[in-house]
CSV table of C-alpha atoms and ligand atoms in Angstrom, one decimal:
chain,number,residue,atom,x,y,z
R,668,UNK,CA,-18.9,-35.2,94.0
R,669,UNK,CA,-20.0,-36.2,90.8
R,670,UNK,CA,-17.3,-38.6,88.8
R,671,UNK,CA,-17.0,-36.0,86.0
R,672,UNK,CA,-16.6,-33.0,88.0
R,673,UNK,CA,-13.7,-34.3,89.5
R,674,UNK,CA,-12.2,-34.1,86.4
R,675,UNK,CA,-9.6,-31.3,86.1
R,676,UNK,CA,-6.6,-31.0,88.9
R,677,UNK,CA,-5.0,-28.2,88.6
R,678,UNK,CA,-2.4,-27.1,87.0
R,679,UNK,CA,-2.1,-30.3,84.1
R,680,UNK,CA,-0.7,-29.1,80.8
R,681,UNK,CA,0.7,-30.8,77.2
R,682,UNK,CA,0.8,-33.9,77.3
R,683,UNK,CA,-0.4,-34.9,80.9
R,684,UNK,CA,-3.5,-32.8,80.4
R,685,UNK,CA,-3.6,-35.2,77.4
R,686,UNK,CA,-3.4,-38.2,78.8
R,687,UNK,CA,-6.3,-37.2,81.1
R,688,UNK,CA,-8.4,-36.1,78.7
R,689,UNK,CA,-7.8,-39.1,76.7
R,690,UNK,CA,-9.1,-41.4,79.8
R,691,UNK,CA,-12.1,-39.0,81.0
R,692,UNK,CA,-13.4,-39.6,77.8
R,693,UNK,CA,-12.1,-43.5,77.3
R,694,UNK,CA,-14.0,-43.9,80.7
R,695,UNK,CA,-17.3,-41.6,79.9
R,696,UNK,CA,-18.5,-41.9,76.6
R,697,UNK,CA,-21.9,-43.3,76.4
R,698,UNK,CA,-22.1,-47.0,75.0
R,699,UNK,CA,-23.4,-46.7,70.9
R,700,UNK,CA,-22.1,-43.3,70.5
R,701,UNK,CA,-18.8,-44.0,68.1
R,702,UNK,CA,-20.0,-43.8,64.4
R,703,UNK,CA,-17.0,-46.7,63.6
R,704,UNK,CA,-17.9,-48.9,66.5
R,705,UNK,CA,-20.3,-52.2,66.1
R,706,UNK,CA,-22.5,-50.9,68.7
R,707,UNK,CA,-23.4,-47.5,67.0
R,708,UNK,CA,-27.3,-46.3,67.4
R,709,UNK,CA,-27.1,-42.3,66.2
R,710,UNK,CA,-28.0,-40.9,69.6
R,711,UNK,CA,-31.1,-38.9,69.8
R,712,UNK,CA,-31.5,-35.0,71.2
R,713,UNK,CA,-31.6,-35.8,74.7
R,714,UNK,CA,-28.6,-37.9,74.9
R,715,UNK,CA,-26.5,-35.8,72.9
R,716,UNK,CA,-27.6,-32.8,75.3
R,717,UNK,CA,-27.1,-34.8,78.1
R,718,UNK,CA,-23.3,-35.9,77.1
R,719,UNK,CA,-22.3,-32.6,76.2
R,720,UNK,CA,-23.5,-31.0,79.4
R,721,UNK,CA,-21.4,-34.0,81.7
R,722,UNK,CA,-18.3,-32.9,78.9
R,723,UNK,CA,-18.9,-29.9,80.3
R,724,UNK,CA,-18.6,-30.6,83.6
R,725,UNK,CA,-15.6,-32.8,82.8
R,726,UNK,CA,-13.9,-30.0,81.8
R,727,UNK,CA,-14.6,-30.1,78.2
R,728,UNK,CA,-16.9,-27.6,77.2
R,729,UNK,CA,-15.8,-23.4,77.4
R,730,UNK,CA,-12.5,-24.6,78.0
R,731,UNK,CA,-10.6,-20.8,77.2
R,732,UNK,CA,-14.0,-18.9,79.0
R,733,UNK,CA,-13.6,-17.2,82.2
R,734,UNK,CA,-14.9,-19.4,85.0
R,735,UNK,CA,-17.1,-16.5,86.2
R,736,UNK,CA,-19.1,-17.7,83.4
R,737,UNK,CA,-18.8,-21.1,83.6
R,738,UNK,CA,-16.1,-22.0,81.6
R,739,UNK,CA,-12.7,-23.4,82.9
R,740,UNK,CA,-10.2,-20.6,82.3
R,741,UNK,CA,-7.6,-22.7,80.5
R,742,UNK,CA,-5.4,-21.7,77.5
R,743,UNK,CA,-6.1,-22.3,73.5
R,744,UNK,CA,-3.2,-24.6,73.6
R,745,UNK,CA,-5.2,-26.9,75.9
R,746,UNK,CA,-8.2,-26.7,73.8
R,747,UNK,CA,-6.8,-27.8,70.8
R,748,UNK,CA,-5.7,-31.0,72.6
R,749,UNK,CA,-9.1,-31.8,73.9
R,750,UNK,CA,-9.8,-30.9,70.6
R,751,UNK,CA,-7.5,-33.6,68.8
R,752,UNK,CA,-8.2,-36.0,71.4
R,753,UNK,CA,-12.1,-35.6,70.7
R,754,UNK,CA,-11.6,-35.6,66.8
R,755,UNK,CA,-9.4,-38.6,67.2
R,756,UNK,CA,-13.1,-40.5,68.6
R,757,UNK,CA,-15.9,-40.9,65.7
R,758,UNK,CA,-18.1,-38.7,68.3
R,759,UNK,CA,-21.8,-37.0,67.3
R,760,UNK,CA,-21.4,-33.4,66.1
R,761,UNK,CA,-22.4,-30.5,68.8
R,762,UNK,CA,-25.5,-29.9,69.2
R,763,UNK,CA,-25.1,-26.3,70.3
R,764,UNK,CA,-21.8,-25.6,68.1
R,765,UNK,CA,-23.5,-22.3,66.9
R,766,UNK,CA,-23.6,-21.7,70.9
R,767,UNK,CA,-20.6,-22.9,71.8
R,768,UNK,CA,-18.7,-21.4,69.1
R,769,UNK,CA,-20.0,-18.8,67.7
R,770,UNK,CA,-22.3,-16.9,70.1
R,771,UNK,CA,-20.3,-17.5,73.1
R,772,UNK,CA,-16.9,-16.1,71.6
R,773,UNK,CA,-19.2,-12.8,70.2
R,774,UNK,CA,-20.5,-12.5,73.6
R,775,UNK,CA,-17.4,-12.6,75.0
R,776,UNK,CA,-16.3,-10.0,73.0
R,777,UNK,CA,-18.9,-7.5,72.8
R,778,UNK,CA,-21.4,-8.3,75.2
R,779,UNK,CA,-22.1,-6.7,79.0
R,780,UNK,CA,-21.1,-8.2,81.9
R,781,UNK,CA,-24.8,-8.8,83.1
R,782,UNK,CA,-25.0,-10.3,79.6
R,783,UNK,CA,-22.0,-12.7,79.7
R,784,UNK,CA,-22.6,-13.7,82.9
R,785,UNK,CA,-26.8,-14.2,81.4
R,786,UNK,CA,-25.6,-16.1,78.5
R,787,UNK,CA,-22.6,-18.3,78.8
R,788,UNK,CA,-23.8,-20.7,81.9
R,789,UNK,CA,-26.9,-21.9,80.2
R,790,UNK,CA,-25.0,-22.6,76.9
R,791,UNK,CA,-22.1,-24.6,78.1
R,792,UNK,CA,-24.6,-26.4,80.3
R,793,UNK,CA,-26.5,-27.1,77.6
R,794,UNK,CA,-30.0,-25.6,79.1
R,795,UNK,CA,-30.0,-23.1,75.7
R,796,UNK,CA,-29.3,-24.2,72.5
R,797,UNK,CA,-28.2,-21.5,69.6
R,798,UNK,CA,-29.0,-21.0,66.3
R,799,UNK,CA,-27.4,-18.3,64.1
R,800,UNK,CA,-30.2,-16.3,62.2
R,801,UNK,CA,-27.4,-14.5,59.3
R,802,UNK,CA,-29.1,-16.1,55.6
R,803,UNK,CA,-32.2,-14.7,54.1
R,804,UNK,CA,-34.0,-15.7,51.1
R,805,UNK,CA,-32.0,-12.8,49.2
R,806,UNK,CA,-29.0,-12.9,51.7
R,807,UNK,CA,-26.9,-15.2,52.2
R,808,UNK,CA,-23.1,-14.7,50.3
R,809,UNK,CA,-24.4,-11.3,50.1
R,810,UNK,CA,-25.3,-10.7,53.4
R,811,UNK,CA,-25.1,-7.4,53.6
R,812,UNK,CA,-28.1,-7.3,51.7
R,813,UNK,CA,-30.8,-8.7,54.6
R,814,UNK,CA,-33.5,-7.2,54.7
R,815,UNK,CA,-35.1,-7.9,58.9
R,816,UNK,CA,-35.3,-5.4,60.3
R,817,UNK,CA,-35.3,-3.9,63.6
R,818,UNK,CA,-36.9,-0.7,64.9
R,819,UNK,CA,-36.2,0.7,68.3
R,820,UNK,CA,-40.0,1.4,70.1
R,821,UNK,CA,-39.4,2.9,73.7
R,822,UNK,CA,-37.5,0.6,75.5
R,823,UNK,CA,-37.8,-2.5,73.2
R,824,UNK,CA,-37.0,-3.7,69.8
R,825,UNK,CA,-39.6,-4.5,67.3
R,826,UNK,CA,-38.3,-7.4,64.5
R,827,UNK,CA,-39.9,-8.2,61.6
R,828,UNK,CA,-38.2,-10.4,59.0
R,829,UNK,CA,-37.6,-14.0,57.4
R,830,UNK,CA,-34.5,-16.3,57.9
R,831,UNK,CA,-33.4,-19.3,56.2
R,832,UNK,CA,-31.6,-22.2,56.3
R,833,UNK,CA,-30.9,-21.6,60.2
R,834,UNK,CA,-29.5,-24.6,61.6
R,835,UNK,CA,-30.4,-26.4,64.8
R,836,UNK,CA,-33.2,-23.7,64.9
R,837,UNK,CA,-36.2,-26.5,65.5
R,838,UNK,CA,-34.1,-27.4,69.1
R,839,UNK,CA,-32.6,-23.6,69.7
R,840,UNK,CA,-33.8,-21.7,72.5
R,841,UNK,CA,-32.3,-18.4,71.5
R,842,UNK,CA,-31.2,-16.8,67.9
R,843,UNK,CA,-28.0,-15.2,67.0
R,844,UNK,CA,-29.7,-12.9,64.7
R,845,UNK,CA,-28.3,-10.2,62.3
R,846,UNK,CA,-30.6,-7.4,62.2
R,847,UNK,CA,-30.7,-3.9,60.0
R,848,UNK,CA,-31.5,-0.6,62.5
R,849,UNK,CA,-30.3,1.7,59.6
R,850,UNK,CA,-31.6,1.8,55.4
R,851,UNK,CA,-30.9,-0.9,53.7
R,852,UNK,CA,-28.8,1.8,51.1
R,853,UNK,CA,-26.2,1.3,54.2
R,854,UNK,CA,-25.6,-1.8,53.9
R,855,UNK,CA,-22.5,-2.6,56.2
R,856,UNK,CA,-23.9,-0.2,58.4
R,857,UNK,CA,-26.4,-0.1,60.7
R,858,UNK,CA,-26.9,-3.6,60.8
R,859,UNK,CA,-27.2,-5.2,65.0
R,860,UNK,CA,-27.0,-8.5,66.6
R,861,UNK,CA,-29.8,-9.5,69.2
R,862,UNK,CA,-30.2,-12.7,71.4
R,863,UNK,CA,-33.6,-13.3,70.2
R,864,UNK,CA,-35.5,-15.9,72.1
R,865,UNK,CA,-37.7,-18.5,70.0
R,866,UNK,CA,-40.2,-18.8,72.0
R,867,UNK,CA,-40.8,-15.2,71.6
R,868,UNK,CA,-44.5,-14.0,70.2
R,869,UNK,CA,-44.3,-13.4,66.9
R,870,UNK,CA,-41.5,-16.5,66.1
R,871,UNK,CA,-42.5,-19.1,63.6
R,872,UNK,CA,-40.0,-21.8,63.0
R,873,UNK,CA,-40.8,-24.1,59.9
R,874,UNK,CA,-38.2,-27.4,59.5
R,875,UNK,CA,-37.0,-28.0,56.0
R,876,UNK,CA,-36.1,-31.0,55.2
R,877,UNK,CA,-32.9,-32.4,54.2
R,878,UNK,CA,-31.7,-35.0,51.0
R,879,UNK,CA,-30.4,-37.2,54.1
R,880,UNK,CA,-34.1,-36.9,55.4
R,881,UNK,CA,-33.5,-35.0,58.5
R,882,UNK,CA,-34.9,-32.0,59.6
R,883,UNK,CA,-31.9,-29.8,60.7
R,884,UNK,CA,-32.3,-26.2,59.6
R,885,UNK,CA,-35.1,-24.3,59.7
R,886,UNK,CA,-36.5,-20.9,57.9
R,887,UNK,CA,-37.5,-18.5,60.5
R,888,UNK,CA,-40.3,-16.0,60.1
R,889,UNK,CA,-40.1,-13.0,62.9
R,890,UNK,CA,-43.2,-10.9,62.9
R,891,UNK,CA,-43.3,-8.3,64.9
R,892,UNK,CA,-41.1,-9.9,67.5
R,893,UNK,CA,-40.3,-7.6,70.6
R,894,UNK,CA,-36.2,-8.1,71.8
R,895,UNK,CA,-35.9,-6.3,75.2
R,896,UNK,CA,-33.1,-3.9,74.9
R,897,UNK,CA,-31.0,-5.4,77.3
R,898,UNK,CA,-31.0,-8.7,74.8
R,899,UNK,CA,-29.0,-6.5,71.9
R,900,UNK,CA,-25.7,-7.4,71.7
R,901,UNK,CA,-23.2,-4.6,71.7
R,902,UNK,CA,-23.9,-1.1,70.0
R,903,UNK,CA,-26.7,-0.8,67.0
R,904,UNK,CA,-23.8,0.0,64.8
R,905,UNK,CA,-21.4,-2.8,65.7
R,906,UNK,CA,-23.4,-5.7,63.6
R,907,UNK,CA,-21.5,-5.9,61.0
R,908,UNK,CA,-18.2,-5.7,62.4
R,909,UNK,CA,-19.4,-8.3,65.3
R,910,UNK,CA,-21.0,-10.6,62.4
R,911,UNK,CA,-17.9,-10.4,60.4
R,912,UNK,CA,-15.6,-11.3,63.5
R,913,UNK,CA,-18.2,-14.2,63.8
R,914,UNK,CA,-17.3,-15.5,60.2
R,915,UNK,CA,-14.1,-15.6,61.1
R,916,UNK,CA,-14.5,-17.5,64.0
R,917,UNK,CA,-16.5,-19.7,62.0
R,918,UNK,CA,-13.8,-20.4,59.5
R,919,UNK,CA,-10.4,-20.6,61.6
R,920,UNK,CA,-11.4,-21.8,65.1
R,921,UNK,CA,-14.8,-23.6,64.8
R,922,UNK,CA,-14.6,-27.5,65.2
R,923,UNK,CA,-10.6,-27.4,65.6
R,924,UNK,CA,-11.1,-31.4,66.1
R,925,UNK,CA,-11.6,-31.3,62.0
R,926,UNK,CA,-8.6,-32.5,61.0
R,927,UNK,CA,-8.2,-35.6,63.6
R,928,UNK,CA,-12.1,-36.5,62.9
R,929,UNK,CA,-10.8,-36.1,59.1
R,930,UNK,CA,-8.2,-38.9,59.8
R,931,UNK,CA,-10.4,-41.3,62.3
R,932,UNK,CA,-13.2,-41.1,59.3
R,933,UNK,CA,-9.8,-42.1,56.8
R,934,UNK,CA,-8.7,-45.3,59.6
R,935,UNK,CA,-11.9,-46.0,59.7
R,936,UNK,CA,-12.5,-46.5,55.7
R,937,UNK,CA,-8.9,-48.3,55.2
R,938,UNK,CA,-10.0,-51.1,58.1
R,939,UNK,CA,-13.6,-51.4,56.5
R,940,UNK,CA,-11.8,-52.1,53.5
R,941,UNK,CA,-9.2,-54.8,54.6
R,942,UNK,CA,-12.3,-56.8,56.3
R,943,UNK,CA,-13.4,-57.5,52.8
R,944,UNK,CA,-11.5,-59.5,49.9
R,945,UNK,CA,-13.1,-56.8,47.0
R,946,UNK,CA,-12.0,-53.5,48.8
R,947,UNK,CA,-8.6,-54.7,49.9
R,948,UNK,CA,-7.5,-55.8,46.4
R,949,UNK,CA,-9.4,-52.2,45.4
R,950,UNK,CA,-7.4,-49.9,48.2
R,951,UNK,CA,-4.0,-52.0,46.9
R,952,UNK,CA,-4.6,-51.5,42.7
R,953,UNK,CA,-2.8,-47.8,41.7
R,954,UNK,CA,-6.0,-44.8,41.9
R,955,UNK,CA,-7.3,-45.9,44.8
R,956,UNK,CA,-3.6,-46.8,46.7
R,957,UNK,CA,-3.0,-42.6,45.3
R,958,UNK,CA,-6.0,-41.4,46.0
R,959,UNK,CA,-6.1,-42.3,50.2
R,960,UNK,CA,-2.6,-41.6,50.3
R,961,UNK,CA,-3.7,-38.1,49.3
R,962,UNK,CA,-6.2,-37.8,52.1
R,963,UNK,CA,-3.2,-38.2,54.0
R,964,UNK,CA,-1.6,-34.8,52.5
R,965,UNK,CA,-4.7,-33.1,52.8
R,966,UNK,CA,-5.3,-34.4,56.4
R,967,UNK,CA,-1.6,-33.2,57.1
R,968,UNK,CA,-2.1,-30.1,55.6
R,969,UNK,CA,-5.2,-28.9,57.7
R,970,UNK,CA,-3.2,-30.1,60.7
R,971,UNK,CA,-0.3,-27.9,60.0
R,972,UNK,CA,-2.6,-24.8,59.5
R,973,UNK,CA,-4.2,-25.0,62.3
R,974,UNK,CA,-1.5,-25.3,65.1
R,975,UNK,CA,0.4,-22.4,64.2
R,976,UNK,CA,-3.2,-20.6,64.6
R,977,UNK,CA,-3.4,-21.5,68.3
R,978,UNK,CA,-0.2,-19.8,68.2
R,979,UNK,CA,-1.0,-16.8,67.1
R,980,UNK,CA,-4.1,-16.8,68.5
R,981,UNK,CA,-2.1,-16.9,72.0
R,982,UNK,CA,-0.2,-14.1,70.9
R,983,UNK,CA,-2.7,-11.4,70.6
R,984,UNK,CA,-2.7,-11.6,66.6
R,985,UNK,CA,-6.4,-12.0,64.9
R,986,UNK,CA,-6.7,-14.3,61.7
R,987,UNK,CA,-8.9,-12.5,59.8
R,988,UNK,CA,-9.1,-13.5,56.1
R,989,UNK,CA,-6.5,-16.3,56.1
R,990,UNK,CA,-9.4,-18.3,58.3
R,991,UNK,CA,-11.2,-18.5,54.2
R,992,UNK,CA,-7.7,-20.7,52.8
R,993,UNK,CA,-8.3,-23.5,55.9
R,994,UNK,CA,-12.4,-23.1,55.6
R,995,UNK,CA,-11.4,-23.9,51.5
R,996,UNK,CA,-9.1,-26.5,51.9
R,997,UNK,CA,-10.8,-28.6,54.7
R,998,UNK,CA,-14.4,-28.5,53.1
R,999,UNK,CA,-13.0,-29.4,49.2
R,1000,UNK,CA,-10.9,-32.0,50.4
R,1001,UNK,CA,-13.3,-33.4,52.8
R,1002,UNK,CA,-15.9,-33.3,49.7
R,1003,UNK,CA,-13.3,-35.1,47.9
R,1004,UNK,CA,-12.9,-38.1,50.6
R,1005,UNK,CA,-16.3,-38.5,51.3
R,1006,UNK,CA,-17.4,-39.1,47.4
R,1007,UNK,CA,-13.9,-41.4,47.7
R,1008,UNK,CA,-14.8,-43.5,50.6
R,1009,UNK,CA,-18.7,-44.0,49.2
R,1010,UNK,CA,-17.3,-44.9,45.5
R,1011,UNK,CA,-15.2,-47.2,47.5
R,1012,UNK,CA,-17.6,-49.1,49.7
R,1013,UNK,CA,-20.7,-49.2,47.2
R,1014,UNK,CA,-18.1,-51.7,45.8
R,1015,UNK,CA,-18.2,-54.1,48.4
R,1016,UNK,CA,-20.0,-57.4,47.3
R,1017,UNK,CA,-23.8,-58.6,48.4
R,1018,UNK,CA,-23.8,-60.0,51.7
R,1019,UNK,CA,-20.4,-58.0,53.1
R,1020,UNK,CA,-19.2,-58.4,56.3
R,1021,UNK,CA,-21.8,-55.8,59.2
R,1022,UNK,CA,-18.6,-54.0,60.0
R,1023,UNK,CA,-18.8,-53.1,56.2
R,1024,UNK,CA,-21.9,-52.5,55.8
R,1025,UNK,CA,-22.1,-50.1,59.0
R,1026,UNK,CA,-19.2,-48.2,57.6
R,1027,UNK,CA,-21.0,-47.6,54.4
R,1028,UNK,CA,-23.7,-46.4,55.8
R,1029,UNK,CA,-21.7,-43.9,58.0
R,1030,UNK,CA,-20.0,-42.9,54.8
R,1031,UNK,CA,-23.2,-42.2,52.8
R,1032,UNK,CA,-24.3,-39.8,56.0
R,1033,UNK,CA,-21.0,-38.4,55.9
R,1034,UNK,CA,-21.3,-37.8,51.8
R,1035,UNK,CA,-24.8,-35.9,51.9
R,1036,UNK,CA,-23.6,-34.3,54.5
R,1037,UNK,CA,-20.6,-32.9,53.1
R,1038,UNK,CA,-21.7,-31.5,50.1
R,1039,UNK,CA,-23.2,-28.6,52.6
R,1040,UNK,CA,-19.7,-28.0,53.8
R,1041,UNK,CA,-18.6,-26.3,50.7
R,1042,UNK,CA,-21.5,-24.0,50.7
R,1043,UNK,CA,-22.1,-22.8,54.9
R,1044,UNK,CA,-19.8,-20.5,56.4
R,1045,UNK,CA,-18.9,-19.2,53.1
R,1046,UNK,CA,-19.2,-20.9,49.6
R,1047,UNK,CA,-16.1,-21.8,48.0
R,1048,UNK,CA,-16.2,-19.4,45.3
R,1049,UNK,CA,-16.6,-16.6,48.3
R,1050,UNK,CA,-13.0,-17.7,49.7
R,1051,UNK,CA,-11.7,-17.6,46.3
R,1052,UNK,CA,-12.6,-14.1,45.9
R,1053,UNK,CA,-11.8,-12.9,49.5
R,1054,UNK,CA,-8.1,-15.2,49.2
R,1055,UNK,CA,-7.8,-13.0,45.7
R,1056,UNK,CA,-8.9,-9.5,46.6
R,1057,UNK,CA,-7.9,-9.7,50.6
R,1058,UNK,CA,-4.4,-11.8,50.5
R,1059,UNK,CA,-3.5,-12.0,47.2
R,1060,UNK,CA,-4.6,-7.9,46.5
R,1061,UNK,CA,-6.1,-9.0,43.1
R,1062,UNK,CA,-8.3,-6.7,41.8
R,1063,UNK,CA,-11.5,-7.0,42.8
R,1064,UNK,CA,-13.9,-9.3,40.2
R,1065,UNK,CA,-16.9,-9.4,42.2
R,1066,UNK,CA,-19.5,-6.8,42.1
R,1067,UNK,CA,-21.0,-7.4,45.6
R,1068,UNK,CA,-19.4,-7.4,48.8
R,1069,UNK,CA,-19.4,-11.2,49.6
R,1070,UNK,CA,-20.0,-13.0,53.0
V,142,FAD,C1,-26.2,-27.1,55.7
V,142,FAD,C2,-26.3,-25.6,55.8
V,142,FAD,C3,-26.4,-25.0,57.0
V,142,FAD,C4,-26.5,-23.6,57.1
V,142,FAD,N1,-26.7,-23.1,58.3
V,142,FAD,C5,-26.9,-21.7,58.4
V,142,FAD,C6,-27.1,-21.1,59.7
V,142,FAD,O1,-27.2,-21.8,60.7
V,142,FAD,N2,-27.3,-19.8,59.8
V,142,FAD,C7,-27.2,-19.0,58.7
V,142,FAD,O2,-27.4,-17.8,58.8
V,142,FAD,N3,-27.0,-19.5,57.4
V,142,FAD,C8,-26.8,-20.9,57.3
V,142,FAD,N4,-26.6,-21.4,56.1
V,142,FAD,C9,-26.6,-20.6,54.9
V,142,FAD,C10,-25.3,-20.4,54.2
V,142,FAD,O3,-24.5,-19.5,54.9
V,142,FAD,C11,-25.6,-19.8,52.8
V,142,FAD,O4,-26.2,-20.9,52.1
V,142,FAD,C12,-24.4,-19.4,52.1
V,142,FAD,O5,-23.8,-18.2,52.6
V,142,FAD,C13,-24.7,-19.2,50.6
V,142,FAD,O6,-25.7,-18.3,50.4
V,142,FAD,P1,-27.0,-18.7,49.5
V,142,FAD,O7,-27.4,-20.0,49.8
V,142,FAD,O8,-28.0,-17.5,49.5
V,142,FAD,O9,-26.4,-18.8,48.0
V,142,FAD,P2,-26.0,-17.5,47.0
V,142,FAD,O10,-25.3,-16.5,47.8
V,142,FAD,O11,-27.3,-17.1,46.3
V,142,FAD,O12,-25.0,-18.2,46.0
V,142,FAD,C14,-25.4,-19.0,44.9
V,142,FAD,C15,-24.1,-19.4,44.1
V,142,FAD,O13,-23.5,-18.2,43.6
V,142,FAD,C16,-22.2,-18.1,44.0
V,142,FAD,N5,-21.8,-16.7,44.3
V,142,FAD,C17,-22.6,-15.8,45.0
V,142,FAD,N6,-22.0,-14.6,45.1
V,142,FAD,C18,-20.8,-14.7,44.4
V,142,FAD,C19,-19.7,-13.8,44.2
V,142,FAD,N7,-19.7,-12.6,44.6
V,142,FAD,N8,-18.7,-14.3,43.4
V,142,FAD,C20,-18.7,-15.6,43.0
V,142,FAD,N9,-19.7,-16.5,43.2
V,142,FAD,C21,-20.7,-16.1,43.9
V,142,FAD,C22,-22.1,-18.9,45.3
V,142,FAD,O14,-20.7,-19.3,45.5
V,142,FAD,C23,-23.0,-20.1,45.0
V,142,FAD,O15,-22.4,-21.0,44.2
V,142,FAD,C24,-26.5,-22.8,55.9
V,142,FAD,C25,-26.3,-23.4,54.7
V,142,FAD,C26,-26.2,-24.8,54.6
V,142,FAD,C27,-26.1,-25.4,53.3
């Protein structure tokens, strides 16, 4: 048997489950891959396709799924401490999150058997890649107002329609994609989710390019794209409701490693710092000494939402809207950190230490990259209104219904 798949014994839970996922992954992780090591190369496609399907077989991949679908069939409480453990590493991001997180959880929710047992294998093994066609050109807070649409034509679909900013579409074998079967007058209803294959006839995929000079997202033009019926995903009329469970996925349960990643980037900064004379006198003077101690607070606070989630989670309770107040808080204060750390570092003298150097360029990565985080899964300004109308019961302000 393979090393990794003679990962889980059965029956390990709390903190011996920890413990063993702490030394799978001290033993497996591929040389280079840590972001705050010496030895870091960013790791191509292939090798990040190729770790996550041996995390998989390890164990750490579909970790709550049903094993009749490949996943392992453990609880939420043990995914959060893979979670924490894998946060706690400066690891790539998922290549297949939008699979692994998104579509998966929909399709175990709303989609057939046949489909489930169709789907989830070649995701968590890491043969499909997903991509999550929501945003259009005039849809994308307002989502209710897209526009592709999808006609029933026999026994098929027919698609027609443009996406943007679709991320990880260049590498995705199959599309999440939010389609409208009814008039667009509806709006919330008759809208439908398909499992649209890119390599479809009729799918054009054209990479934009990003200020950190990579290629991630994608617009998506779909002309006249047929979807074989057994590829839509739960009843015509169910899109909305589906894509709105979706969101909330997106905003309470997706990357639960956030806040332990949040506190490696944090350890990482502080020991760049000390290596050199500048930044340890700058992290000792007054607004920098506050400023990383309130990173701490913020890194604390994101912590403390998210166990008592798994909690509730467990107990059959959804999340709903309070998913926006952790979505909010992680992504400002992460914003905040990231613009911290880079004022810090561009401090650091000619001719700093590599260790230095290396952390400031994983820190000027990390700042491009999180300027996005306040706008995907939501803007900001659309948790403020949905924490004011939903939670709060404010009146609503907004004309339009809001992502
Ligand atoms: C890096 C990145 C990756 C993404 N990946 C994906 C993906 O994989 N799939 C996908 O479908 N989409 C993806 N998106 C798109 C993302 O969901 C949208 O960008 C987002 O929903 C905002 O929509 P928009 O860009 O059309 O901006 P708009 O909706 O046009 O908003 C423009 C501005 O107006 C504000 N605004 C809009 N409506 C209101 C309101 N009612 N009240 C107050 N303020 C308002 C917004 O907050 C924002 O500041 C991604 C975006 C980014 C940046």
């Amino acid at each position: 048997m393979d090393q990794d798949q003679a990962f889980l014994p059965p029956g390990l839970a709390g903190e011996e489950y920890r413990a063993h996922v702490r030394a799978w992954l001290a033993a497996h992780v591929p040389a280079g891959f840590l972001a705050d090591q010496a030895d870091h190369q960013a790791p191509d496609l292939d090798a990040c396709r190729a770790w996550e399907a041996a995390m998989h077989r390890g164990g750490l991949a579909g970790i709550t799924w049903p094993q009749a679908y490949g996943g392992h069939g453990l609880t939420l409480r043990e995914h959060l401490i893979a979670n924490q453990e894998i946060g706690r590493l400066a690891l790539p991001e998922s290549v297949n999150s939008l699979g692994k997180e998104l579509a998966g959880p929909i399709i175990l929710a709303i989609g057939s058997e046949e489909q489930k047992r169709r789907y989830l294998p070649p995701l968590l093994e890491m043969r499909e890649i997903w991509c999550q066609g929501f945003s259009e050109p005039n849809a994308g807070s307002d989502l209710a107002g897209l526009r592709t649409r999808a006609t029933r034509d026999g026994s098929v679909w027919r698609v027609n329609g443009r996406k943007i900013w679709t991320s990880g579409a260049p590498n995705a074998q199959r599309c999440l994609l939010l389609a409208r079967t009814g008039p667009i007058e509806d709006r919330h209803r008759g809208l439908a989710l398909f499992a649209m294959r890119m390599d479809a006839p009729g799918v054009t995929v054209r990479p934009l390019r990003q200020m950190d000079g990579r290629e991630h997202f994608a617009e998506v033009f779909i002309d006249d794209v047929v979807i074989e019926a057994d590829d839509a995903l739960g009843a015509p009329d169910q899109g909305w409701s589906a894509a709105v469970r979706v969101l909330a996925i997106e905003r309470a349960t997706n990357r639960m490693y956030r806040a332990w990643r949040f506190e490696n980037e944090l350890h990482h900064l502080v020991r760049a710092c000390r290596l050199d004379a500048t930044l340890a006198a700058l992290i000792e003077s007054g607004t920098y000494h506050r400023r990383l101690a309130e990173t701490v607070v913020d890194i604390d606070i994101i912590k403390a939402y998210v166990e008592p989630v798994v909690e509730r989670l467990m107990a059959g309770e959804s999340i709903g809207d309070r998913g926006s107040l952790m979505k909010l808080h992680w992504s400002e204060a992460h914003q905040r950190f990231a613009a911290l750390a880079l004022e810090l570092l561009e401090q650091a003298p000619p001719g700093a230490a590599p260790e230095v150097q290396a952390a400031r360029a994983r820190f000027q990565r990390l700042y491009l990259a999180a300027r996005a985080e306040t706008i995907y899964a939501g803007t900001t300004e659309i948790q403020l209104g949905i924490i004011g109308d939903r939670i709060l019961g404010l009146p609503r302000e907004r004309a339009r219904g809001g992502r």
